[in-house]
Amino acid sequence: MKEFKIAQPQSLKQFISLLSEKKDGYYLMAGGTDLLDEIKNKIIDPEVVIDLMSISDRSPITETKDFVSICALSSVAELAESPIIQKHFAGLHQAALSLATPQLRNVGTVGGNLCQRPRCWYYRDPEVFCRKKGGSRCYAFSGRNRYHAIFGGGVCYIVFPSDLAPAFISLDAVVTISGPGGEKTIPLEDFYTLPQQNIRRENVLEENQFLKEIRIPAPKNGSKSTYYKFKERGTWDFAVVSAAVNGMISGGSFQDIKIVLGGVAPIPWRLKKAEDFIRGKQLSETVIRQGAKQALKDARPLEENAYKLDLVEAVLIEAVSSLT
Amino acid sequence: MGGGFGSKLGLNEHTVVSALLARETKKPVKIMLSRQDNSLCVGNRPSSHQTYKGGVKKDGTLTALTLVNYTSGGIRGGDRVSEPIIDVYKCPNVKVEEYNIYTNTGAARPTRAPGLVQGTFGLEGFIDELANEISMDPLELRKKNYSTKNRGDTGIPYSSKGLDKGYEIGAREIGWNRRNKVPGEGKGRIRRGLGMASGIWWGAGVPGTLADIKLHPDGSVEAICGTQDIGCGTRTHMAVVAADTLGLNPQDIIIKIGNSDYPWAPLSGGSLTTPSVAPAVRDAALKAAEHLREMAASKLKVPVTNIVLQDKKLFDKDNPESAVSFGEVMKDLPNETVFHGERKGLPEGYAYNTFGAHFVEVEVDIMTGKIKVIKVVAVHDSGRIINKQTAESQIVGGITQGLSTALFEQRIMDETTGRMVNPNLRDYKIATSMDIPEIVPLFVDIIDPRINILGTKGLGEPPRIPIAGAIGNAVYNAIGVHIREIPMTPDKILEALKEKEVGR
């Protein structure tokens, strides 16, 4: 590991003025559970690491009539333990608890989780120069790809590893993006970008922008949410396939439903075709399975990951039927 | 530091470097390998591709078994995996072919029970497939072909073999009669199944192992041996044996190990530390006890044969009132007095082996392909158990490790880059505490009549051997398809279920 400097802005204001000088080699670090790993594994080689945890003006998770707001620097454990989240957003609560281990949840932040880098083993190998790192090929495409994308690949087959992102998107969360140039709020769903749009990163953040806050609209009366994560082992595992579902059921059918998958695509993957199929129909395992099959027509599995198609069906059945 | 499991039995560049650095600096040198370094240069258990054929009569009598094994150990040889097929079951005709495939990759290393882990997974799964072919209870098939002599009942008798007792205890403890009579006959999304597997290993210990007991006039006792403790509980068993022989408590014994100036002992591998070191300590302690008895006899003026050592006292067995404390006798020692002990030879004409049987209950989710191990009952024949707590820990550790490789662990190699893609603990998945089921460690408690003066056998490797095969057989019983490859990951289960559905 090369030596690097650490900048510790004390306030949001100091941090933003630091961002106006930001250039290549400057990296933001919140909990550090991902960034330090990247440094130690020689994937990145920072000149300056900006330690966000030194910023003192942070707000707790708060609730207003219209929305719940979460500071990006809240720890995942804070999110999981928040009575507000537990009361209104069961799916998000489950997603937070399913994530990593208690130790990592204590240190990792919500913002960090939403902005983490891919865990593709070719990307994480310092000796492999893949497309995501500026190289000319995706080694996963014809290589070892049991954990890679079945949707949205093409130039790069990473999967976006976050558990929180699918849950937030299913709840129509919006994010505030901030920086020296001002602030804007966009749906989290629009925050993520496919490799075709920009191979080097996974979201719309510009060089000197950061994710400041996440807001979830107050739940509609009667809506319910869930998160089901299929992992290979009991804990400390990224989702092989996961599903966040949010919807409103009456008379045995969904009036409204939103399904977002994790572990299957370079971004949290919205399953619109399954939503359309399931919406309005009397719910049964067959209906859910058929809905999944509709959506899976768009899947392009690689040599070793076709089993994820079966898992999408299984996970969807598990998640959707748990809401009835 | 850390577990050895055999990988540290040989030299590596870094071990040579650390020795040279220590010589140069005259200071202890610590070498730390990262997980990535460890994956790259320390060696692995060799892979194995096995093909079995066999003949069995309708009544379960085995008539012939054959095995062809291809093993790859990189630039060094792979593992011989044929021990189970040659030895475990009574079978008059066994043919084995084993081939090494050499590749330009790092050399293989012994990994806890080299060869027998691979061979047992193959053979035990095959035995269950045979049982299914003739619609026989797989445990009955094993009992039907029980052997009391090695080489498939054609060789020399085992000095002791408690596998039959292990079958009985294990079947009772797991509730063997609850298994599916026809594999995969259960209904619903979650399928339950029971399976078992037998295991054989060596572990007789090494004749010629030496140990000393040193008595001091101040009352202290040392047990000394040039062995080490890499997790086998060496300090504990030495203290237990010395204390038991001298009528003391284990904490009264000062243990000295880990120095090549001490009396000779073999390396720690092959499950041979306890059956080598403990009998040598016992031999030395018996001599020390005899000496103390003589001293007490003359002090108490009773015949030597009447003196008993117990509860830190030496007393006349006919008149316990006539007693002298251990410390009082030791005071009369003119100076420190050393007693040499040796682990004596193995009588010829017998085979010395350890045995074990694992019984497993699993649940398989046929929609996701996920296996959940519910319970493991492990019954082991390792002769006299010197210390139950460390022995039970050895079993729990072996099963944890074996379960982890049966379900999760996989060294994933990339052909394009020639690199291992998962040299870290995130992608090389090891079982977590959430994946470990209830484990019931049991012993058949048969004291081997001739293996050594304690009747004890090794236990380091045996618990690692049957577990993967037993899990595989339980999965077979649950879903009606036998998975012939480990790790048994969800993709393989889903694939196997599909093949079953289309009747392939």
PDB file of C-alpha atoms in Angstrom, chain A residues 37 41 119 121-122 124-128 137 139 142-144 146-147 228 230-238 240 285 289 304 307 310-311 313-314 317-318, chain B residues 36 189 365 367-370 408 410-417 419-422 424-435 489-491 494-495 498:
ATOM      1  CA  ASP A  37     -10.583  -3.340   1.013  1.00  0.00           C
ATOM      2  CA  ASN A  41      -6.201  -5.192  -2.566  1.00  0.00           C
ATOM      3  CA  ARG A 119     -17.478  -7.384  -6.041  1.00  0.00           C
ATOM      4  CA  TRP A 121     -13.701 -11.152  -8.774  1.00  0.00           C
ATOM      5  CA  TYR A 122     -12.002 -10.007 -11.954  1.00  0.00           C
ATOM      6  CA  ARG A 124     -11.143  -7.119  -7.543  1.00  0.00           C
ATOM      7  CA  ASP A 125      -8.037  -8.854  -8.865  1.00  0.00           C
ATOM      8  CA  PRO A 126      -5.217  -6.291  -9.086  1.00  0.00           C
ATOM      9  CA  GLU A 127      -3.524  -8.309 -11.836  1.00  0.00           C
ATOM     10  CA  VAL A 128      -6.568  -8.308 -14.096  1.00  0.00           C
ATOM     11  CA  ARG A 137     -12.458  -7.060 -22.213  1.00  0.00           C
ATOM     12  CA  TYR A 139     -13.209 -11.559 -18.289  1.00  0.00           C
ATOM     13  CA  SER A 142     -16.377 -16.247 -21.048  1.00  0.00           C
ATOM     14  CA  GLY A 143     -14.720 -16.928 -17.715  1.00  0.00           C
ATOM     15  CA  ARG A 144     -15.921 -17.908 -14.266  1.00  0.00           C
ATOM     16  CA  ARG A 146     -21.521 -18.181 -11.377  1.00  0.00           C
ATOM     17  CA  TYR A 147     -22.235 -14.975  -9.454  1.00  0.00           C
ATOM     18  CA  TYR A 228     -36.046 -11.811   0.629  1.00  0.00           C
ATOM     19  CA  PHE A 230     -31.066 -15.912  -1.149  1.00  0.00           C
ATOM     20  CA  LYS A 231     -27.529 -16.436   0.037  1.00  0.00           C
ATOM     21  CA  GLU A 232     -25.431 -19.571  -0.157  1.00  0.00           C
ATOM     22  CA  ARG A 233     -24.442 -19.614   3.483  1.00  0.00           C
ATOM     23  CA  GLY A 234     -26.123 -18.542   6.706  1.00  0.00           C
ATOM     24  CA  THR A 235     -24.549 -15.116   7.062  1.00  0.00           C
ATOM     25  CA  TRP A 236     -21.831 -12.843   5.674  1.00  0.00           C
ATOM     26  CA  ASP A 237     -22.797 -13.408   2.076  1.00  0.00           C
ATOM     27  CA  PHE A 238     -23.876 -11.182  -0.777  1.00  0.00           C
ATOM     28  CA  VAL A 240     -27.017 -14.568  -5.106  1.00  0.00           C
ATOM     29  CA  GLU A 285     -47.887 -19.528  -6.719  1.00  0.00           C
ATOM     30  CA  ARG A 289     -44.181 -18.073 -11.240  1.00  0.00           C
ATOM     31  CA  GLU A 304     -22.299 -20.825 -15.161  1.00  0.00           C
ATOM     32  CA  TYR A 307     -29.336 -21.408 -12.071  1.00  0.00           C
ATOM     33  CA  ASP A 310     -34.626 -20.708 -11.069  1.00  0.00           C
ATOM     34  CA  LEU A 311     -33.620 -18.638  -8.082  1.00  0.00           C
ATOM     35  CA  GLU A 313     -38.643 -17.633  -9.500  1.00  0.00           C
ATOM     36  CA  ALA A 314     -38.019 -19.071  -6.037  1.00  0.00           C
ATOM     37  CA  ILE A 317     -42.513 -16.711  -4.836  1.00  0.00           C
ATOM     38  CA  GLU A 318     -41.018 -16.460  -1.358  1.00  0.00           C
TER      39      GLU A 318
ATOM     40  CA  GLN B  36      -4.193 -14.361  -0.856  1.00  0.00           C
ATOM     41  CA  ARG B 189     -40.858 -27.993  -1.064  1.00  0.00           C
ATOM     42  CA  ASP B 365     -35.226 -26.796  -0.433  1.00  0.00           C
ATOM     43  CA  MET B 367     -37.003 -24.666  -5.139  1.00  0.00           C
ATOM     44  CA  THR B 368     -33.661 -23.003  -4.309  1.00  0.00           C
ATOM     45  CA  GLY B 369     -31.416 -26.050  -4.133  1.00  0.00           C
ATOM     46  CA  LYS B 370     -30.191 -25.067  -0.700  1.00  0.00           C
ATOM     47  CA  PHE B 408     -19.367 -24.309   0.217  1.00  0.00           C
ATOM     48  CA  GLN B 410     -14.334 -24.229  -3.791  1.00  0.00           C
ATOM     49  CA  ARG B 411     -11.089 -23.067  -5.303  1.00  0.00           C
ATOM     50  CA  ILE B 412     -12.304 -21.430  -8.495  1.00  0.00           C
ATOM     51  CA  MET B 413      -9.630 -21.260 -11.190  1.00  0.00           C
ATOM     52  CA  ASP B 414      -9.770 -19.084 -14.290  1.00  0.00           C
ATOM     53  CA  GLU B 415      -8.382 -20.668 -17.421  1.00  0.00           C
ATOM     54  CA  THR B 416      -7.798 -17.413 -19.273  1.00  0.00           C
ATOM     55  CA  THR B 417      -5.726 -15.718 -16.613  1.00  0.00           C
ATOM     56  CA  ARG B 419      -5.450 -17.319 -11.590  1.00  0.00           C
ATOM     57  CA  MET B 420      -7.618 -18.342  -8.695  1.00  0.00           C
ATOM     58  CA  VAL B 421     -10.515 -15.885  -8.796  1.00  0.00           C
ATOM     59  CA  ASN B 422     -11.528 -16.237  -5.147  1.00  0.00           C
ATOM     60  CA  ASN B 424     -10.226 -14.243  -0.172  1.00  0.00           C
ATOM     61  CA  LEU B 425     -12.662 -15.130   2.573  1.00  0.00           C
ATOM     62  CA  ARG B 426     -15.520 -13.297   0.861  1.00  0.00           C
ATOM     63  CA  ASP B 427     -15.627 -15.438  -2.275  1.00  0.00           C
ATOM     64  CA  TYR B 428     -13.971 -18.588  -0.946  1.00  0.00           C
ATOM     65  CA  LYS B 429     -16.892 -19.407   1.263  1.00  0.00           C
ATOM     66  CA  ILE B 430     -16.329 -21.120   4.576  1.00  0.00           C
ATOM     67  CA  ALA B 431     -19.213 -22.278   6.756  1.00  0.00           C
ATOM     68  CA  THR B 432     -20.280 -19.660   9.287  1.00  0.00           C
ATOM     69  CA  SER B 433     -21.654 -20.303  12.761  1.00  0.00           C
ATOM     70  CA  MET B 434     -25.123 -20.026  11.191  1.00  0.00           C
ATOM     71  CA  ASP B 435     -24.409 -23.070   9.039  1.00  0.00           C
ATOM     72  CA  THR B 489     -23.944 -25.882  -4.189  1.00  0.00           C
ATOM     73  CA  PRO B 490     -27.526 -24.866  -5.047  1.00  0.00           C
ATOM     74  CA  ASP B 491     -26.827 -24.779  -8.801  1.00  0.00           C
ATOM     75  CA  LEU B 494     -31.203 -27.593  -9.107  1.00  0.00           C
ATOM     76  CA  GLU B 495     -29.477 -29.131 -12.131  1.00  0.00           C
ATOM     77  CA  LYS B 498     -34.037 -31.150 -13.456  1.00  0.00           C
TER      78      LYS B 498
END
